[in-house]
Short mmCIF file of C-alpha atoms in Angstrom, two decimals:
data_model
loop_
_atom_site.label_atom_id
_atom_site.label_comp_id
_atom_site.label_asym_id
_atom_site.label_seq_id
_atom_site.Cartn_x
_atom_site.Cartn_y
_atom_site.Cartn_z
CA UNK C 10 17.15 -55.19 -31.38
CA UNK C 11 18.18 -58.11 -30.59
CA UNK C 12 15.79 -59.40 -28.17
CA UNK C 13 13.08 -57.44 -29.27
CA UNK C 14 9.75 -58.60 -31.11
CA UNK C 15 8.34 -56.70 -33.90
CA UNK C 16 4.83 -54.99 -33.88
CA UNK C 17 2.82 -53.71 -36.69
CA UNK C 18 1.41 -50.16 -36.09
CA UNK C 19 2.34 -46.39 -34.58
CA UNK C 20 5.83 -46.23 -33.47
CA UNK C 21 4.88 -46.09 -29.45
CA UNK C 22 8.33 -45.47 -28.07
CA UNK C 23 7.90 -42.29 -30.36
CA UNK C 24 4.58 -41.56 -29.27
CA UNK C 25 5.34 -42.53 -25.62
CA UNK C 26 8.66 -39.46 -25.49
CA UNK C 27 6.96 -36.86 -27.39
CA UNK C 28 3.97 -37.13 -24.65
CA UNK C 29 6.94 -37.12 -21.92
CA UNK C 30 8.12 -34.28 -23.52
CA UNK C 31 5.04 -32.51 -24.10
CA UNK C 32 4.23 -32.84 -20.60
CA UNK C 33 7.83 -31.16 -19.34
CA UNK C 34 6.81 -28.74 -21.26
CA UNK C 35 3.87 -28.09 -20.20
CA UNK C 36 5.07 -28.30 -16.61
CA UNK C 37 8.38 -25.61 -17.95
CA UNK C 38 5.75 -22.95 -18.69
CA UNK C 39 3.75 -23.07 -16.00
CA UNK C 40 6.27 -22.97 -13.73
CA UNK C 41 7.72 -19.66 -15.72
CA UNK C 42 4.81 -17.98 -16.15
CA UNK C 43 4.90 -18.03 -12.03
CA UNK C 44 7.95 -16.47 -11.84
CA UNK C 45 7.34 -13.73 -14.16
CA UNK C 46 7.54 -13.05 -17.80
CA UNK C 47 8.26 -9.72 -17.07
CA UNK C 48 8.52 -6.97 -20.09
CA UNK C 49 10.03 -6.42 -23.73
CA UNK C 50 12.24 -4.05 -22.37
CA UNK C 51 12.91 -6.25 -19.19
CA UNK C 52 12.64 -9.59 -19.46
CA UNK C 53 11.71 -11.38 -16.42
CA UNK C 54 12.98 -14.15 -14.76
CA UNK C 55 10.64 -16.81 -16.34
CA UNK C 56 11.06 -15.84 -19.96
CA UNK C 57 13.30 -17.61 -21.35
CA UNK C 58 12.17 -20.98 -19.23
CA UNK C 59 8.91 -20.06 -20.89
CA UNK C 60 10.32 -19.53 -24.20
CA UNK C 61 12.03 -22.75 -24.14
CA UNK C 62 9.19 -24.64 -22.59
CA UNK C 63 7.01 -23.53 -25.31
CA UNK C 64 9.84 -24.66 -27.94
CA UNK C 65 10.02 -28.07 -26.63
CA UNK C 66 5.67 -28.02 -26.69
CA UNK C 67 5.69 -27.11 -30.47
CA UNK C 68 8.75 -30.01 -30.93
CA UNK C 69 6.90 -32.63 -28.81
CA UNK C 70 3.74 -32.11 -31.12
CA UNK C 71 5.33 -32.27 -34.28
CA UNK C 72 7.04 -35.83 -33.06
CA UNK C 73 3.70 -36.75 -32.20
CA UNK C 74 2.02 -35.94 -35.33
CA UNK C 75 4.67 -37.55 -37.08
CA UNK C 76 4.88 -40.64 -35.35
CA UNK C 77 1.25 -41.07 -35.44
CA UNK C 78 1.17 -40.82 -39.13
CA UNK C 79 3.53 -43.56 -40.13
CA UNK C 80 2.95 -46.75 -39.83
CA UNK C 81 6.08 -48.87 -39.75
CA UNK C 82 7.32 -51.89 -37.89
CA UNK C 83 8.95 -51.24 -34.58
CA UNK C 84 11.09 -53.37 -32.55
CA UNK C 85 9.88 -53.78 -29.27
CA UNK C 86 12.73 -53.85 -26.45
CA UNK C 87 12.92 -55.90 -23.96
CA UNK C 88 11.83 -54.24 -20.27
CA UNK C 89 15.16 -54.96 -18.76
CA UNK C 90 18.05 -52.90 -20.52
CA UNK C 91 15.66 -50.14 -20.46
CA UNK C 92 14.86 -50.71 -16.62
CA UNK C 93 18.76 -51.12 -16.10
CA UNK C 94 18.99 -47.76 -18.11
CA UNK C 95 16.48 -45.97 -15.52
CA UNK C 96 18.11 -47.25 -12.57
CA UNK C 97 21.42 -45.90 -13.61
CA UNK C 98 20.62 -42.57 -14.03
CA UNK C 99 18.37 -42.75 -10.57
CA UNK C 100 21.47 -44.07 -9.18
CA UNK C 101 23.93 -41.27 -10.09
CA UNK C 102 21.17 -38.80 -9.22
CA UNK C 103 21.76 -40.70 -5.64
CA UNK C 104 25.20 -40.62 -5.30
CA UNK C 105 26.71 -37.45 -6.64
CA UNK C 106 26.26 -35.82 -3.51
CA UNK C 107 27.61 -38.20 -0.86
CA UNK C 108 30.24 -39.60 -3.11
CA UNK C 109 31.09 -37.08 -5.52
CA UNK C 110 31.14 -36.78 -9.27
CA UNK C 111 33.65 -39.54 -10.53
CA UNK C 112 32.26 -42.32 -8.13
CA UNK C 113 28.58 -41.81 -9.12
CA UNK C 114 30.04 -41.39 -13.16
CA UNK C 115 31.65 -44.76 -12.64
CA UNK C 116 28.48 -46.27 -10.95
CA UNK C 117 25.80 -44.73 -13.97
CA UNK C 118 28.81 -45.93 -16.75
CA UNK C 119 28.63 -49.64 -14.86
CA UNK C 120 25.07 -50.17 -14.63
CA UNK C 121 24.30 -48.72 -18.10
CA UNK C 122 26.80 -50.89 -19.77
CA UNK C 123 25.38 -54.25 -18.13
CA UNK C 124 21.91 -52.88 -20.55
CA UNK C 125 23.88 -53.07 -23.75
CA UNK C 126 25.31 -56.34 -23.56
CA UNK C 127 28.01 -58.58 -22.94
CA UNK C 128 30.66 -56.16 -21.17
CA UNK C 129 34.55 -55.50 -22.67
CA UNK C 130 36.65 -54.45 -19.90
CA UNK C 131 39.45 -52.87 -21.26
CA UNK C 132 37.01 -51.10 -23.62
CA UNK C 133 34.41 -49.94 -20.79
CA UNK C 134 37.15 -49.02 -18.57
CA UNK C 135 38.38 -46.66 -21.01
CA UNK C 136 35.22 -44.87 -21.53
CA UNK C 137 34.29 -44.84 -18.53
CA UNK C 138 37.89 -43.09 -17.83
CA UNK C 139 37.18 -40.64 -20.09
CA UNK C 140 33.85 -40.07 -18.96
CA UNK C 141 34.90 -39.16 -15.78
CA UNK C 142 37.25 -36.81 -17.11
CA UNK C 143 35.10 -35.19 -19.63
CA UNK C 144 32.44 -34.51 -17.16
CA UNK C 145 34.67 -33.23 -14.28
CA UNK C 146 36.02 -31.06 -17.27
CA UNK C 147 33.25 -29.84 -18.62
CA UNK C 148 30.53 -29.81 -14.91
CA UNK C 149 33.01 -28.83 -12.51
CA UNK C 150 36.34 -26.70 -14.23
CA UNK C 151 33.34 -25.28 -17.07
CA UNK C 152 30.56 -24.55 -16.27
CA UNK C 153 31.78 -24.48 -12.21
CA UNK C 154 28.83 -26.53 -10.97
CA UNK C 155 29.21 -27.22 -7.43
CA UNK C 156 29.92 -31.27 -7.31
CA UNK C 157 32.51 -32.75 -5.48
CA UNK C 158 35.36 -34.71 -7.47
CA UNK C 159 35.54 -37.44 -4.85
CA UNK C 160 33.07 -37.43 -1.74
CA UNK C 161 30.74 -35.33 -0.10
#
């Protein structure tokens, strides 16, 4: 990193995701298991959120072993790109719906670029052209999610 400051000891940003994930985990197979596991023959409703809930425990716990066992110098980043990263995807979450899937792209390509760096124009504007298209490709014509292109 470039602003970052190194730190002797666990890798935390390691240890800090696989307890993230180990929690949405956790919180995947409860909510499952109340929805019904059902049978072999008939498999309920909450099986396979179960099953996959339970895959993403087991993968959580081997991060976690793993980053607790080596012992390695980490950068540290600085709080702001990662804050800027947050707020981006916070701030598509907020604006899909009442602006529709290209706008709230554009807005979550924007803000997450300002956390990398100094900004390109031509280059950003490009991705985030394709970005828009990809996702309003793949969201909305592929797997017929129901966003709006433009507006709510």
């Amino acid at each position: 990193m470039r602003n970052g400051k190194q730190i002797r000891g666990a890798q935390y940003a390691d240890i800090a995701i696989a307890l993230v994930l180990l929690a949405v985990g956790v919180g995947f197979t409860i909510v499952a298991y109340d929805h019904g596991l059902g049978s072999v023959r008939r498999i309920g409703a909450g099986a396979m959120p179960f099953l996959i809930g339970c895959a993403l425990c087991l993968c959580s716990l081997i991060c976690l072993v793993g980053a607790l066992r080596n012992r390695i110098e980490v950068d540290v980043s600085p709080p702001f790109p990662v804050a800027l990263v947050l707020i981006a995807v916070v701030a598509w979450a907020l604006l899909v719906e009442p602006f529709g899937l290209v706008p709230a792209t554009i807005v979550l390509m924007l803000i997450g670029t300002f956390a990398y760096g100094p900004i390109r124009w031509i280059s950003t504007s490009i991705v985030i052209a394709a970005m828009c298209v990809g996702c309003v490709a793949l969201f909305i014509y592929g797997f017929r999610l129901p966003f709006t292109i433009f507006g709510g």
